[in-house]
Amino acid sequence: MAIVLGIPVILSATTYGGNGAEVHTHDLMTLLMIQLGIIIFASRVGGALFTRFRLPSVLGEIFAGVCIGPHMLGGVPLLGFHNGLFPLSSSNGIPVSPELYGLATVASIILLFMAGLGTDLKMFLRFSLAGSVIGIGSALIAFSAGAGIAAFFLNLPITAPLPLFLGVVSTATSVDITVRILSENKKLDTPEGATIIAGAVVDDIFSIVLLAMITGYAVLEGVHVSSQWFHVGIIGIRAVFVWIFFTVLGLLFSEKIALFLKKSKSIDTIAILSFGLALILAGVFERAGLAMIIGAYIMGLTLSKTDLSLSIQDKLQSLEHFFDPIFFTTIGMFVNVFSFLSPTILLFGIVFSLGGIIAKLVGCSIPSYFLNFTHLGAARISFGMIPRGEVGLIFAGLGLSTGILTQDTFAVSVMMAVSSTVVGPVVLERLLRKDKKGTRHDIVLVEKVQVRFHCSSSDLADLVERNVIDAYSSEGFYVTRLESDHGTYHFQKEDSLITLYRDGVEMIFETPVDDESYVRNILYETMADLSSLVNTVKKLVRPEEMKKEFAQTAQRVKFNLGHVFRPELIEMDLRSDTKEGILRELVHILTLNGYIVDEAGALKVVWDREHAVSTGMENGVALPHGRFSGVNELTSVIGFHREGVDFNSMDGKPAHVFVLTLVPSEVQAPYVQFLAAIASALNGPQRVATLLEKKTKIEVLDFLKECNDDSREK
């Protein structure tokens, strides 16, 4: 027998299906692969649907699980699947197969491990007292309200195991769901975020201790009272001791753990080994009577104070993105909506759910308001603590599997868990969008300053950025690029954390005051190295010769010009007689047709590039171009001048055909490939002469397509 998140799961050599028939392991694995594929697609669709209506994506994933779960579509018989794609399991009250539930358990460990890694430890410790007060306060009020409502509806003494167990279910807080909401809104390391995390962890530990004690109480019912409470007390003391012991131990030895991990050198290996430690600690906590997820969170919290935290998060992000939907969708499969058809159960469930929500609001908001939080901050904390989610469902599943809960009281527990999971995130999401602080007084843990460096162009900014990253890497910093924002980097080493933001051509370093001189010195050394490099390049490289070689090379280029050129971006008769005038005309055509808004900015980009090295080629062709943040994709305009304009071409002859191209500064685009395709299509004086004879824009497009097809087939 294995223990998964507090629920016993029977694993034996012989495996049986939902109807009691023997099932081969190969068949189980085949079904599991199909189930995973369906879950991945269903969770994405559900998440996207809910996001479209400005609801948290996690609710969409849970909703997808409800729809495809064994109680609904998953239990419908299909050809080759007599019990459905998600057959109802009979494994100790868990409606899904042990294999799928095992993967969901791994997912919950990843989620909480990443949450621990993403926690600002100083902020967490700063608000640990507030979180503890709020967590214990809300837990006590929710427990009392849940047990009291249950005792009233069930007509039982409040000290009976069933009302007490329902009180524990009401106490639970889903830190997973709240972490997801905070993370999506980038509020994980705010005072409210830190307090919610601290409060939820304390709340869950308190709930798990109560769960262990009341489960023991139910098992020992009928034993002499004094002996009974003695055993229950031992269970509670052991759970609290394990939690405190490993938390303190982890924080004390975090640097030594980091040094051990660094021996592997590879950051990929470090990330994998760190997750291995999270799995081990999760198992230790489960063995000790606490939840796996608490052990995973403490392992993440331990490593959060090291310079490896951001790099580990970066490497494990793909793993998290894969497993997260599996977890939340599987949780949705626990829900049997048909249990709510009984009016009595429905009324009991509604009152129990409302009582649980109100109890959390009261238990969190009152202490929050007296702990330096404003009404908004207290509301954020309160609604962040409301979701019971998977924790409430897991507690309910345990109650059902041990016989404490009946099917009806299990349905009531599920209703409360689901309703709180809907209400909490929806309101929290809206509260987090309010651009107001949640504390009465500003809280500054580390004084930071900004160091700004302005580059003259985006190309120079790109070059400086790459060299700064290399400089920090060579200094032993761990460099992490934020996935959601490719212009933001974290440089982390020991106690130093420096953040680089890109705002167009400006680079902004946010750094603690103590590291300001270090940042400025890195910039100075970087620019000195670039200056030396430029001087070396000038001696070795002759752009005019390279440009000539490029123009004379006619080869097969795999690029379809037909996807770029459009009739409205062709000018058959340019009027200007100067290089600057031609560029101005071409850029103005893009503006008139709505392809760009900042005409002056686009003209500057192209003109700056022209100043560096003329884009006049041979045989009357000029290819002015530049990177411009005002376009989202490669954009090009063609113009013709019959008499020709001096464009400083390499053969000294006037240019007649002008192809001006703008490419995005940040987004990847086939920039050089496009230029090579144009040069190849217009290679040779005969092609240029033929092109100048064309009378209409359609003829021009057809000819370019023909030349492009020829060059692609060479």
XYZ file of C-alpha atoms in Angstrom:
714
model
C 0.000 0.000 0.000
C 1.365 3.419 -0.934
C 0.312 6.758 0.543
C -0.386 9.538 -1.950
C -1.192 12.958 -0.487
C -2.677 11.275 2.542
C -4.870 8.865 0.577
C -3.933 5.155 0.601
C -3.680 3.650 -2.884
C -3.455 -0.119 -3.288
C -0.763 -1.196 -5.743
C -0.425 -4.934 -6.300
C 0.972 -7.351 -8.819
C -2.481 -8.043 -10.194
C -4.417 -5.039 -11.475
C -8.176 -4.947 -11.945
C -10.455 -2.685 -13.954
C -13.529 -0.877 -12.746
C -15.728 -3.944 -13.336
C -13.394 -6.284 -11.448
C -11.864 -7.854 -14.576
C -8.121 -8.355 -14.761
C -6.317 -5.708 -16.792
C -2.793 -6.138 -18.166
C -0.178 -3.502 -17.388
C 0.327 -2.880 -21.119
C -3.360 -2.006 -21.493
C -3.190 0.298 -18.473
C -0.227 2.171 -19.919
C -1.879 2.427 -23.330
C -4.987 3.924 -21.759
C -2.854 6.282 -19.646
C -1.094 7.645 -22.746
C -4.428 8.332 -24.442
C -5.777 9.946 -21.279
C -2.767 12.247 -21.003
C -3.155 13.370 -24.598
C -6.845 14.147 -24.087
C -6.108 15.987 -20.814
C -3.489 18.177 -22.494
C -5.879 19.306 -25.226
C -8.948 19.594 -22.966
C -7.067 21.678 -20.380
C -5.787 24.058 -23.045
C -9.245 24.535 -24.494
C -10.795 25.020 -21.050
C -8.078 27.435 -19.944
C -8.337 29.469 -23.157
C -12.138 29.593 -22.900
C -12.122 30.891 -19.340
C -9.320 33.361 -20.090
C -11.395 34.763 -22.936
C -14.092 35.641 -20.399
C -11.457 37.140 -18.064
C -11.658 34.217 -15.638
C -8.602 32.417 -14.213
C -7.336 29.732 -16.585
C -7.001 27.280 -13.693
C -10.806 27.248 -13.363
C -11.051 26.359 -17.035
C -8.708 23.432 -16.491
C -10.783 22.197 -13.533
C -13.970 22.645 -15.602
C -12.394 20.618 -18.419
C -11.717 17.847 -15.900
C -15.358 17.870 -14.788
C -16.518 17.516 -18.405
C -14.168 14.726 -19.488
C -14.109 12.986 -16.096
C -15.550 9.558 -15.220
C -18.820 11.052 -13.931
C -19.591 12.653 -17.300
C -18.123 12.146 -20.811
C -15.202 10.036 -19.600
C -17.523 7.261 -18.487
C -19.366 6.986 -21.820
C -18.599 3.601 -23.506
C -16.700 3.847 -26.779
C -15.498 1.341 -29.354
C -12.540 -0.394 -27.759
C -13.168 1.314 -24.416
C -16.153 -0.435 -22.825
C -15.902 1.588 -19.598
C -15.067 4.882 -21.331
C -11.784 6.731 -21.751
C -11.803 7.728 -18.071
C -13.515 4.786 -16.338
C -14.670 5.283 -12.762
C -12.066 3.763 -10.453
C -12.926 1.964 -7.232
C -9.546 2.614 -5.577
C -10.417 3.867 -2.096
C -12.810 6.607 -3.139
C -10.552 8.067 -5.850
C -12.587 8.333 -9.080
C -9.534 8.199 -11.415
C -6.989 5.440 -11.895
C -4.024 5.194 -9.487
C -1.680 5.742 -12.453
C -3.277 9.049 -13.424
C -3.589 10.134 -9.805
C 0.093 9.343 -9.319
C 0.995 11.728 -12.154
C -1.281 14.378 -10.630
C 0.593 13.920 -7.358
C 3.925 14.524 -9.098
C 2.368 17.625 -10.657
C 1.328 18.967 -7.255
C 4.891 18.493 -5.983
C 6.293 20.400 -8.980
C 3.797 23.210 -8.461
C 4.580 23.654 -4.766
C 8.328 23.230 -5.279
C 8.256 26.011 -7.891
C 6.108 28.135 -5.558
C 8.729 27.742 -2.841
C 11.510 28.663 -5.279
C 9.593 31.763 -6.352
C 8.999 32.959 -2.799
C 11.000 35.969 -1.677
C 12.381 34.481 1.548
C 12.998 37.841 3.184
C 9.465 38.891 2.333
C 8.150 35.503 3.521
C 9.959 35.757 6.863
C 8.918 39.396 7.178
C 5.274 38.317 6.907
C 5.526 34.862 8.504
C 4.150 36.191 11.803
C 1.261 37.946 10.045
C 0.679 34.845 7.923
C 0.677 32.603 10.992
C -1.826 34.796 12.830
C -4.071 35.004 9.759
C -3.696 31.306 8.925
C -4.479 30.037 12.413
C -7.279 32.587 12.901
C -9.004 31.689 9.647
C -8.508 27.967 10.280
C -10.101 28.098 13.736
C -13.118 30.110 12.563
C -13.589 27.967 9.422
C -13.255 24.770 11.457
C -15.818 25.928 14.010
C -18.256 27.130 11.330
C -17.932 23.949 9.253
C -18.331 21.603 12.219
C -21.250 23.624 13.591
C -23.174 23.698 10.292
C -22.538 19.985 9.766
C -23.709 19.118 13.299
C -26.934 21.116 12.743
C -27.844 19.492 9.404
C -26.797 15.991 10.450
C -28.432 16.269 13.882
C -25.239 15.024 15.561
C -23.163 16.317 18.484
C -20.463 18.704 17.307
C -17.870 16.396 18.931
C -18.863 13.454 16.696
C -16.237 12.370 14.107
C -18.381 13.285 11.060
C -19.028 16.984 11.929
C -15.418 17.367 13.093
C -14.140 15.908 9.819
C -16.343 18.248 7.777
C -14.906 21.085 9.875
C -11.412 20.043 8.752
C -12.551 19.986 5.100
C -13.835 23.545 5.583
C -10.491 24.578 7.063
C -8.313 23.587 4.108
C -6.750 26.176 1.782
C -5.571 25.423 -1.761
C -2.188 27.096 -1.857
C -1.675 25.634 -5.359
C -4.526 27.581 -6.937
C -3.708 30.813 -5.102
C -0.047 30.526 -6.116
C -1.137 30.135 -9.746
C -3.253 33.299 -9.580
C -0.528 35.304 -7.816
C 2.102 34.091 -10.260
C 0.019 34.935 -13.351
C -0.478 38.463 -11.993
C 3.193 38.799 -10.894
C 2.146 39.378 -7.271
C 3.897 36.415 -5.692
C 6.545 38.531 -3.931
C 4.267 41.373 -2.779
C 3.302 41.831 0.901
C -0.145 40.356 0.216
C 1.338 37.498 -1.823
C 3.894 36.639 0.861
C 1.231 36.811 3.575
C -1.181 34.621 1.616
C 1.533 32.015 1.000
C 2.664 32.069 4.644
C -0.929 31.984 5.863
C -1.931 29.199 3.468
C 1.049 27.056 4.436
C 0.330 27.542 8.154
C -3.368 26.963 7.483
C -2.668 23.733 5.594
C -0.259 22.470 8.234
C -2.809 23.282 10.927
C -5.481 21.520 8.846
C -3.301 18.476 8.266
C -2.497 18.232 11.976
C -6.234 18.436 12.710
C -6.901 15.887 9.972
C -4.413 13.442 11.450
C -5.821 13.942 14.933
C -9.513 13.610 13.947
C -8.834 10.611 11.704
C -7.062 9.019 14.654
C -9.973 10.041 16.862
C -12.439 8.343 14.510
C -10.348 5.176 14.397
C -10.010 5.147 18.188
C -13.706 5.816 18.823
C -14.815 3.413 21.524
C -11.417 3.399 23.236
C -11.219 4.858 26.734
C -11.388 8.675 26.450
C -8.113 9.468 28.209
C -6.196 6.902 26.153
C -7.917 8.080 22.989
C -6.920 11.725 23.362
C -3.388 10.728 24.376
C -2.865 8.964 21.021
C -4.492 11.839 19.157
C -2.165 14.319 20.886
C 0.907 12.260 19.931
C -0.157 12.366 16.280
C -0.497 16.163 16.381
C 2.817 16.771 18.176
C 4.691 14.557 15.722
C 3.265 16.409 12.707
C 4.164 19.849 14.095
C 7.663 18.713 15.060
C 8.414 17.361 11.569
C 7.260 20.604 9.948
C 9.329 22.906 12.194
C 12.379 20.621 12.154
C 12.722 20.402 8.371
C 11.918 24.083 7.802
C 14.652 25.232 10.188
C 17.068 22.568 8.949
C 16.545 23.592 5.330
C 17.087 27.293 5.978
C 20.226 26.627 8.039
C 21.832 24.345 5.451
C 20.576 25.997 2.263
C 24.023 27.237 1.216
C 25.592 23.822 1.807
C 22.857 22.198 -0.254
C 23.553 24.732 -3.028
C 27.295 23.969 -2.914
C 26.520 20.262 -3.200
C 24.336 20.876 -6.250
C 26.921 23.149 -7.882
C 29.440 20.296 -7.993
C 27.608 18.988 -11.054
C 28.524 22.235 -12.959
C 25.633 21.862 -15.443
C 22.598 23.969 -14.544
C 20.347 21.358 -16.214
C 21.695 18.685 -13.878
C 21.368 21.052 -10.913
C 17.673 21.621 -11.717
C 16.988 17.883 -12.013
C 18.813 17.066 -8.766
C 17.009 19.848 -6.907
C 13.675 18.429 -8.017
C 14.886 15.030 -6.843
C 15.456 16.529 -3.390
C 11.910 17.933 -3.466
C 10.530 14.463 -4.236
C 12.516 12.922 -1.391
C 11.394 15.518 1.148
C 7.809 15.186 -0.083
C 7.965 11.455 0.622
C 9.490 12.047 4.068
C 6.661 14.424 4.970
C 4.025 11.951 3.811
C 5.630 9.231 5.912
C 5.556 11.560 8.914
C 1.823 12.165 8.542
C 2.037 15.515 6.740
C 1.199 16.234 3.087
C 3.734 15.775 0.308
C 3.046 19.250 -0.987
C 4.285 20.849 2.253
C 7.593 18.991 1.969
C 7.978 20.106 -1.663
C 7.249 23.706 -0.712
C 9.841 23.670 2.098
C 12.482 22.286 -0.301
C 11.713 25.118 -2.724
C 11.791 27.647 0.100
C 15.185 26.285 1.169
C 16.683 26.847 -2.285
C 14.935 30.206 -2.762
C 17.603 31.954 -0.676
C 20.421 30.638 -2.896
C 21.739 32.015 -6.187
C 20.427 28.911 -7.967
C 16.726 29.643 -7.463
C 15.998 31.586 -10.647
C 18.048 29.277 -12.855
C 16.291 26.197 -11.453
C 12.918 27.832 -12.076
C 13.943 28.626 -15.638
C 15.017 25.046 -16.358
C 11.947 23.444 -14.769
C 9.411 25.794 -16.345
C 8.662 23.488 -19.267
C 8.131 20.605 -16.850
C 5.763 22.766 -14.802
C 3.808 23.858 -17.882
C 3.321 20.225 -18.857
C 2.269 18.891 -15.450
C 0.163 21.804 -14.155
C -2.825 21.199 -16.457
C -2.672 17.476 -15.660
C -3.006 18.272 -11.965
C -5.908 20.719 -12.161
C -7.791 18.748 -14.822
C -7.469 15.555 -12.771
C -8.810 17.399 -9.717
C -11.860 18.386 -11.759
C -12.519 14.697 -12.418
C -13.309 14.210 -8.736
C -16.529 16.174 -9.112
C -19.792 14.269 -9.597
C -22.359 16.930 -10.490
C -25.218 14.380 -10.230
C -24.729 14.216 -6.457
C -26.295 17.660 -6.193
C -29.701 16.566 -7.537
C -31.045 15.810 -4.037
C -32.754 18.977 -2.599
C -31.588 18.148 0.936
C -27.985 17.644 -0.113
C -28.169 20.750 -2.304
C -29.407 22.924 0.598
C -26.837 21.447 2.968
C -24.124 22.043 0.357
C -25.150 25.654 -0.284
C -25.239 26.561 3.418
C -21.998 24.675 4.092
C -20.281 26.436 1.143
C -21.495 29.911 2.119
C -20.493 29.297 5.721
C -17.030 28.213 4.640
C -16.538 31.287 2.434
C -17.827 33.746 5.058
C -15.753 32.094 7.795
C -12.561 32.551 5.755
C -13.406 36.163 4.979
C -13.994 36.965 8.638
C -11.058 34.919 9.896
C -8.605 36.566 7.458
C -9.835 40.134 7.041
C -10.046 41.093 10.721
C -6.441 40.163 11.690
C -5.157 41.472 8.308
C -6.617 44.883 8.949
C -4.780 45.105 12.276
C -1.468 43.993 10.698
C -0.693 47.077 8.542
C -2.929 46.070 5.619
C -5.495 48.369 4.042
C -9.052 47.293 3.236
C -7.840 46.326 -0.253
C -4.887 44.378 1.107
C -7.085 42.591 3.654
C -9.588 41.732 0.897
C -6.816 40.311 -1.316
C -5.558 38.130 1.518
C -9.071 36.982 2.455
C -10.079 35.949 -1.050
C -6.651 34.410 -1.608
C -7.301 32.110 1.352
C -10.837 31.107 0.303
C -10.162 28.388 -2.346
C -10.226 24.841 -0.928
C -9.610 23.321 -4.341
C -7.600 20.136 -4.497
C -6.812 20.157 -0.756
C -10.505 20.143 0.163
C -11.167 17.444 -2.449
C -8.259 15.352 -1.204
C -9.449 15.662 2.398
C -12.944 14.669 1.271
C -11.540 11.709 -0.679
C -9.681 10.564 2.412
C -12.861 10.828 4.481
C -14.742 8.760 1.912
C -12.007 6.129 1.648
C -11.769 5.702 5.436
C -15.538 5.494 5.872
C -15.869 8.702 7.916
C -17.806 10.455 5.142
C -20.868 9.064 3.418
C -21.549 9.592 -0.292
C -23.913 12.456 0.595
C -21.500 14.272 2.918
C -18.760 13.707 0.342
C -20.957 15.485 -2.243
C -21.422 18.390 0.199
C -17.652 18.595 0.679
C -17.101 18.637 -3.075
C -19.659 21.438 -3.526
C -17.900 23.558 -0.921
C -14.462 22.872 -2.449
C -15.624 23.697 -5.984
C -17.688 26.801 -5.103
C -14.866 28.301 -3.023
C -12.442 27.544 -5.843
C -14.650 29.489 -8.254
C -15.401 32.460 -5.993
C -11.915 32.977 -4.526
C -9.786 33.179 -7.715
C -12.375 35.213 -9.657
C -12.552 37.954 -7.005
C -8.821 37.772 -6.201
C -7.958 38.234 -9.879
C -9.977 41.452 -9.990
C -8.566 42.750 -6.713
C -4.999 42.154 -7.915
C -5.654 44.213 -11.052
C -6.296 47.311 -8.961
C -3.151 49.423 -9.168
C -3.071 50.289 -5.474
C -0.829 49.126 -2.673
C -2.327 46.894 -0.007
C -0.320 48.120 2.985
C -0.696 51.333 4.952
C 3.058 51.917 5.039
C 5.603 51.206 2.324
C 7.722 48.145 3.005
C 11.258 48.228 1.634
C 13.377 45.193 2.424
C 16.301 46.124 0.176
C 16.912 49.654 -1.094
C 17.360 49.567 -4.852
C 18.538 52.056 -7.455
C 18.334 52.192 -11.242
C 21.313 52.555 -13.551
C 20.292 53.648 -17.062
C 22.316 53.374 -20.257
C 21.029 54.873 -23.515
C 22.084 53.337 -26.832
C 21.805 55.232 -30.103
C 20.120 52.365 -31.949
C 18.424 49.040 -31.307
C 21.293 47.216 -33.031
C 23.775 48.744 -30.603
C 21.448 47.947 -27.698
C 21.310 44.295 -28.835
C 25.102 44.166 -29.011
C 25.566 45.762 -25.592
C 22.930 43.473 -24.085
C 24.660 40.323 -25.347
C 28.051 41.501 -24.104
C 26.673 42.484 -20.682
C 25.143 39.014 -20.338
C 28.473 37.427 -21.275
C 30.268 39.674 -18.784
C 27.997 38.665 -15.910
C 28.269 34.988 -16.884
C 32.070 35.182 -16.845
C 31.850 36.750 -13.370
C 30.073 33.638 -12.087
C 26.519 35.004 -12.110
C 23.614 32.743 -12.988
C 21.752 34.433 -15.855
C 18.002 33.877 -16.275
C 15.771 35.372 -18.940
C 12.114 35.753 -18.029
C 10.050 33.600 -20.381
C 7.131 36.045 -20.491
C 9.358 39.042 -21.229
C 12.379 38.425 -23.450
C 13.807 41.865 -22.632
C 14.218 41.133 -18.907
C 17.131 39.262 -17.330
C 18.075 38.344 -13.786
C 21.749 38.111 -12.775
C 22.081 36.197 -9.526
C 25.153 35.366 -7.432
C 25.123 34.687 -3.704
C 23.279 37.660 -2.121
C 23.361 39.810 -5.281
C 20.327 39.993 -7.555
C 20.517 42.443 -10.453
C 17.706 42.862 -12.982
C 18.160 44.165 -16.529
C 15.167 45.632 -18.397
C 15.146 46.685 -22.062
C 13.002 49.681 -22.990
C 13.653 50.101 -26.690
C 17.199 51.444 -26.989
C 17.524 52.108 -23.258
C 18.934 49.548 -20.843
C 17.800 49.790 -17.210
C 19.613 47.972 -14.420
C 17.751 47.619 -11.122
C 20.221 46.787 -8.392
C 20.700 47.009 -4.621
C 22.573 50.174 -3.603
C 25.606 48.130 -2.584
C 25.993 46.751 -6.130
C 25.582 50.041 -8.034
C 29.315 50.631 -8.549
C 29.676 47.022 -9.708
C 26.972 47.507 -12.350
C 28.572 50.705 -13.622
C 31.954 49.007 -13.818
C 30.483 46.127 -15.847
C 29.023 48.669 -18.285
C 32.337 50.514 -18.548
C 34.305 47.334 -19.241
C 31.692 46.184 -21.767
C 31.871 49.422 -23.744
C 35.677 49.365 -23.614
C 35.695 45.839 -25.043
C 33.233 46.826 -27.772
C 35.328 49.860 -28.699
C 38.397 47.668 -29.050
C 36.393 45.172 -31.103
C 35.140 47.892 -33.472
C 38.668 49.082 -34.139
C 39.753 45.537 -34.911
C 36.817 44.980 -37.258
C 37.622 48.191 -39.157
C 41.098 46.887 -39.885
C 39.987 43.435 -41.009
C 36.685 44.030 -42.796
C 36.020 46.008 -45.979
C 32.223 46.373 -46.281
C 32.276 47.533 -49.897
C 34.096 44.397 -51.037
C 31.766 42.163 -49.030
C 28.730 43.941 -50.458
C 30.039 43.387 -53.971
C 30.518 39.680 -53.351
C 26.997 39.491 -51.961
C 25.495 41.245 -54.999
C 27.349 39.064 -57.501
C 26.355 35.780 -55.868
C 23.337 34.234 -57.617
C 22.228 31.104 -55.817
C 19.099 29.229 -54.826
C 17.306 31.042 -51.973
C 14.344 29.384 -50.232
C 12.129 32.407 -49.708
C 8.732 33.186 -51.221
C 8.681 36.899 -52.135
C 4.989 36.624 -52.994
C 4.186 36.567 -49.277
C 5.770 40.001 -48.770
C 4.973 42.223 -51.754
C 1.502 43.742 -52.221
C 0.122 46.003 -54.992
C -0.426 48.966 -52.638
C 3.256 48.845 -51.698
C 4.495 49.363 -55.245
C 5.200 52.872 -56.577
C 5.651 52.882 -60.368
C 6.981 56.458 -60.611
C 9.089 57.933 -57.815
C 9.644 61.704 -58.197
C 12.527 62.611 -55.899
C 15.996 63.087 -57.358
C 18.015 62.550 -54.165
C 18.761 59.566 -51.938
C 17.079 61.181 -48.923
C 14.037 62.114 -51.006
C 13.644 58.564 -52.324
C 13.789 57.143 -48.801
C 11.256 59.703 -47.599
C 8.841 58.820 -50.422
C 9.057 55.081 -49.769
C 8.536 55.438 -46.014
C 5.573 57.767 -46.673
C 3.912 55.048 -48.802
C 4.071 52.695 -45.812
C 2.460 55.380 -43.641
C -0.337 56.140 -46.122
C -1.273 52.443 -46.298
C -1.321 52.012 -42.517
C 1.756 49.797 -42.184
C 3.566 52.211 -39.872
C 2.562 55.107 -37.623
C 5.880 56.662 -36.629
C 7.049 57.877 -40.054
C 9.906 59.967 -38.663
C 11.194 57.063 -36.571
C 11.151 54.675 -39.526
C 12.957 57.191 -41.744
C 15.652 57.691 -39.101
C 16.268 53.943 -38.827
C 16.717 53.557 -42.589
C 18.810 56.726 -42.913
C 21.133 55.686 -40.053
C 21.722 52.350 -41.778
C 22.414 54.151 -45.047
C 25.023 56.341 -43.344
C 26.925 53.282 -42.123
C 27.284 51.667 -45.575
C 25.337 52.561 -48.703
C 22.782 49.954 -49.763
C 23.213 50.810 -53.440
C 24.105 47.525 -55.187
C 24.925 46.923 -58.873
C 22.825 47.025 -62.052
C 20.566 49.841 -60.785
C 19.261 48.135 -57.618
C 19.225 49.605 -54.088
C 18.102 47.732 -50.968
C 17.653 50.246 -48.107
C 16.607 48.554 -44.867
C 16.621 48.726 -41.078
C 15.237 47.308 -37.826
C 12.225 49.222 -36.543
C 10.057 48.625 -33.462
C 7.024 50.127 -35.234
C 6.367 46.995 -37.345
C 5.340 43.537 -36.205
C 6.507 41.641 -39.272
C 8.826 42.050 -42.239
C 7.394 44.890 -44.392
C 8.708 45.988 -47.787
C 7.870 48.631 -50.413
C 9.145 48.834 -54.032
C 9.656 52.007 -56.045
C 10.902 52.770 -59.583
C 12.711 55.809 -60.957
C 13.126 55.688 -64.740
C 15.921 58.283 -65.021
C 17.796 56.933 -62.003
C 19.094 58.507 -58.768
C 22.623 58.637 -57.387
C 22.624 56.137 -54.488
C 26.376 55.668 -54.001
C 26.093 52.301 -55.702
C 29.149 50.061 -55.851
C 29.342 50.246 -59.663
C 28.966 54.047 -59.628
C 25.790 53.941 -61.712
C 22.385 55.440 -60.806
C 19.818 53.240 -59.030
C 16.436 52.656 -60.687
C 14.816 49.964 -58.519
C 14.477 50.607 -54.776
C 13.316 47.929 -52.325
C 12.951 49.452 -48.831
C 12.481 46.925 -46.029
C 11.664 47.262 -42.338
C 11.897 44.355 -39.894
C 10.813 44.222 -36.226
C 13.400 45.087 -33.583
C 12.345 42.333 -31.167
C 10.349 39.725 -33.109
C 12.292 37.227 -35.193
C 11.944 37.714 -38.952
C 13.782 36.259 -42.010
C 15.629 39.562 -42.554
C 18.862 38.536 -44.298
C 17.153 35.673 -46.119
C 14.714 38.161 -47.679
C 17.519 40.483 -48.818
C 19.369 37.538 -50.311
C 16.201 36.469 -52.139
C 15.755 39.979 -53.634
C 19.406 40.157 -54.693
C 19.128 36.728 -56.285
C 15.830 37.510 -58.071
C 17.212 40.787 -59.538
C 20.668 39.441 -60.318
C 21.877 40.712 -63.681
C 21.224 43.846 -65.785
C 18.779 42.067 -68.105
C 16.308 41.299 -65.288
C 16.425 44.884 -64.017
C 15.858 46.253 -67.533
C 12.911 43.901 -68.048
C 11.417 44.926 -64.699
C 11.612 48.631 -65.612
C 9.593 47.928 -68.773
C 6.584 46.739 -66.778
C 3.583 49.106 -66.907
C 1.328 47.885 -64.078
C 1.754 46.745 -60.505
C 0.343 43.303 -61.310
C 2.945 42.865 -64.062
C 5.653 43.788 -61.565
C 4.399 41.225 -59.054
C 4.154 38.497 -61.702
C 7.692 39.198 -62.925
C 9.155 39.186 -59.407
C 7.356 35.902 -58.705
C 8.785 34.419 -61.907
C 12.324 35.564 -61.027
C 11.896 34.313 -57.469
C 10.728 30.889 -58.692
C 13.721 30.639 -61.019
C 16.188 31.511 -58.244
C 14.545 29.046 -55.831
C 14.787 26.209 -58.405
C 18.464 26.719 -59.242
